Amino acid sequence: MIYDLSERIGGIRPLPQFAKLEDRRPSQTCFVPLLGFEGARFLHMLNEVDPSHGKVFPVLGVPGFMPHYPLDSVVANAVGLEQEKAIRNLSYAKSNCPFSLYYEMERIAKIRPDDLLRIGLIGTKPHALGAVLFAIANDDRAEIVYDNVLRRAGRTRGVGRCLVYSASDFLRGR
């Protein structure tokens, strides 16, 4: 319960600008969850998205903002990773870099060239930004889904580093 960051998990829905209305069979879709600390959220998304066997490609932020965060995330998500045998598809992107996540999404897209990538936002904010950038640049291939959690009050304190990204320049260079 160390990372009990949410009070309630809502329904899984795509972000409005990134929804795909076309009907695809599960065999034409893979699920790319951006892992965080709440294993319950990952399990809930797995149950709702219901990906085909072997089509879960989780991404973990490494290095973490604290040295132990990546291991904490793997442990917290171990049940879902084992349930889907997704540990073999686990990949890594820098925790604080949306562009690192973008490049990892490109790599996964090359592995699954005919699939829609359904991206689950449950990890870091920089990874969420990278997922949005990828979806903007690949709107025919990507759908972003979110579990609409109700954040627990008082879950964070203090001030951390402020990271500034030039997302427009990055997309212009693509």
Coordinates of C-alpha atoms in Angstrom, one line a residue:
M1 CA 0.0 0.0 0.0
I2 CA 3.1 2.3 -0.2
Y3 CA 2.0 3.6 -3.6
D4 CA -1.8 3.7 -3.0
L5 CA -2.1 6.9 -5.1
S6 CA -5.8 6.5 -6.2
E7 CA -9.1 6.3 -4.4
R8 CA -11.1 4.8 -7.2
I9 CA -10.5 3.6 -10.7
G10 CA -13.1 4.8 -13.2
G11 CA -13.9 3.2 -16.6
I12 CA -11.4 2.7 -19.3
R13 CA -12.0 5.2 -22.1
P14 CA -9.9 6.6 -24.9
L15 CA -8.9 10.2 -24.6
P16 CA -11.4 12.1 -26.9
Q17 CA -8.9 13.4 -29.4
F18 CA -7.2 10.0 -29.6
A19 CA -10.1 7.6 -30.0
K20 CA -10.3 5.2 -32.8
L21 CA -13.9 4.5 -34.0
E22 CA -13.1 1.9 -36.5
D23 CA -13.8 -1.6 -35.4
R24 CA -10.7 -3.8 -35.1
R25 CA -10.5 -7.4 -34.0
P26 CA -8.3 -8.0 -30.9
S27 CA -5.8 -9.8 -33.1
Q28 CA -5.2 -6.4 -34.9
T29 CA -4.5 -4.5 -31.7
C30 CA -1.7 -4.6 -29.1
F31 CA -1.7 -3.0 -25.7
V32 CA 1.2 -0.8 -24.6
P33 CA 0.8 0.0 -20.9
L34 CA 3.2 2.7 -19.6
L35 CA 3.8 1.2 -16.1
G36 CA 3.5 3.1 -12.9
F37 CA 3.4 2.0 -9.2
E38 CA -0.2 0.9 -9.0
G39 CA -0.5 -2.7 -10.0
A40 CA -4.3 -2.6 -9.5
R41 CA -4.6 0.0 -12.3
F42 CA -2.6 -2.2 -14.7
L43 CA -4.7 -5.2 -13.9
H44 CA -7.9 -3.2 -14.3
M45 CA -6.7 -2.0 -17.7
L46 CA -5.7 -5.5 -18.8
N47 CA -9.2 -6.8 -17.9
E48 CA -11.0 -3.9 -19.7
V49 CA -8.8 -3.8 -22.8
D50 CA -8.5 -7.6 -22.9
P51 CA -5.5 -7.8 -25.3
S52 CA -4.8 -10.9 -27.3
H53 CA -2.2 -13.3 -25.9
G54 CA 1.3 -12.2 -26.5
K55 CA 0.3 -8.7 -27.5
V56 CA 1.1 -6.7 -24.3
F57 CA 4.2 -4.6 -24.6
P58 CA 4.7 -2.8 -21.3
V59 CA 7.1 0.1 -21.0
L60 CA 9.0 0.9 -17.7
G61 CA 10.7 4.2 -16.9
V62 CA 14.4 3.7 -16.2
P63 CA 16.2 5.2 -14.4
G64 CA 13.5 6.2 -12.0
F65 CA 13.2 9.5 -10.3
M66 CA 14.5 7.6 -7.2
P67 CA 16.9 4.6 -7.6
H68 CA 14.4 2.0 -6.3
Y69 CA 11.4 3.1 -8.4
P70 CA 11.9 0.8 -11.4
L71 CA 12.1 -2.3 -9.1
D72 CA 9.1 -1.0 -7.1
S73 CA 7.1 -0.7 -10.3
V74 CA 8.0 -4.2 -11.5
V75 CA 7.0 -5.7 -8.1
A76 CA 3.8 -3.7 -8.0
N77 CA 2.8 -4.9 -11.5
A78 CA 4.2 -8.4 -11.2
V79 CA 0.7 -10.1 -11.2
G80 CA -0.3 -8.5 -14.5
L81 CA 3.1 -9.0 -16.1
E82 CA 3.0 -12.7 -15.2
Q83 CA -0.7 -13.2 -16.0
E84 CA -0.1 -11.9 -19.6
K85 CA 3.4 -13.3 -19.9
A86 CA 4.3 -9.7 -20.8
I87 CA 7.6 -9.6 -18.9
R88 CA 9.2 -11.0 -22.1
N89 CA 8.0 -7.9 -24.0
L90 CA 9.0 -5.4 -21.3
S91 CA 11.0 -2.5 -22.6
Y92 CA 12.5 0.7 -21.1
A93 CA 12.4 4.4 -21.7
K94 CA 13.9 7.2 -19.7
S95 CA 11.5 8.1 -17.0
N96 CA 11.7 11.9 -17.4
C97 CA 12.0 12.0 -21.2
P98 CA 8.9 12.0 -23.5
F99 CA 11.2 11.6 -26.6
S100 CA 12.7 8.4 -25.2
L101 CA 9.2 7.0 -24.9
Y102 CA 8.3 8.2 -28.4
Y103 CA 11.3 6.3 -29.9
E104 CA 10.3 3.2 -27.9
M105 CA 6.8 3.5 -29.3
E106 CA 8.3 3.7 -32.8
R107 CA 10.3 0.5 -32.1
I108 CA 7.1 -1.4 -30.9
A109 CA 5.2 -0.1 -34.0
K110 CA 7.9 -1.6 -36.2
I111 CA 7.6 -5.0 -34.4
R112 CA 3.8 -4.9 -34.9
P113 CA 3.4 -3.1 -38.3
D114 CA -0.2 -4.0 -38.9
D115 CA -1.6 -3.4 -35.3
L116 CA -3.3 -0.5 -33.7
L117 CA -1.2 0.5 -30.6
R118 CA -3.6 1.0 -27.7
I119 CA -1.4 3.0 -25.2
G120 CA -2.4 2.8 -21.5
L121 CA -1.4 5.9 -19.5
I122 CA -0.5 4.7 -16.0
G123 CA 3.1 5.8 -15.8
T124 CA 5.1 9.0 -15.6
K125 CA 3.8 12.4 -16.9
P126 CA 6.8 12.6 -19.3
H127 CA 5.8 9.2 -20.7
A128 CA 2.2 10.4 -21.1
L129 CA 3.5 13.4 -23.1
G130 CA 5.6 11.1 -25.2
A131 CA 2.5 8.9 -25.9
V132 CA 0.5 11.9 -26.9
L133 CA 3.3 13.0 -29.3
F134 CA 3.4 9.6 -30.8
A135 CA -0.4 9.5 -31.2
I136 CA -0.3 12.9 -32.9
A137 CA 2.4 11.8 -35.4
N138 CA 0.8 8.4 -35.9
D139 CA -3.0 9.1 -35.6
D140 CA -3.8 6.1 -37.8
R141 CA -1.9 3.7 -35.6
A142 CA -2.3 4.8 -32.0
E143 CA -5.1 5.1 -29.5
I144 CA -4.6 6.5 -26.0
V145 CA -6.7 5.0 -23.2
Y146 CA -7.0 6.2 -19.7
D147 CA -8.5 4.7 -16.6
N148 CA -10.0 7.9 -15.2
V149 CA -8.8 7.5 -11.6
L150 CA -9.8 9.7 -8.7
R151 CA -6.5 10.9 -7.2
R152 CA -6.1 10.4 -3.5
A153 CA -5.9 13.7 -1.6
G154 CA -2.5 14.8 -0.3
R155 CA -0.6 12.2 -2.3
T156 CA 2.4 14.3 -3.1
R157 CA 4.3 17.0 -1.2
G158 CA 7.1 19.4 -2.0
V159 CA 8.5 20.6 -5.2
G160 CA 10.6 18.6 -7.6
R161 CA 12.6 19.5 -10.7
C162 CA 10.8 21.4 -13.5
L163 CA 11.5 19.8 -16.9
V164 CA 10.9 21.8 -20.0
Y165 CA 10.5 20.1 -23.4
S166 CA 10.3 21.5 -26.9
A167 CA 7.5 19.2 -28.1
S168 CA 6.6 21.4 -31.2
D169 CA 10.3 21.4 -32.4
F170 CA 10.5 17.7 -31.9
L171 CA 7.4 17.0 -34.0
R172 CA 8.5 19.4 -36.7
G173 CA 11.7 17.4 -37.0
R174 CA 9.8 14.1 -37.4

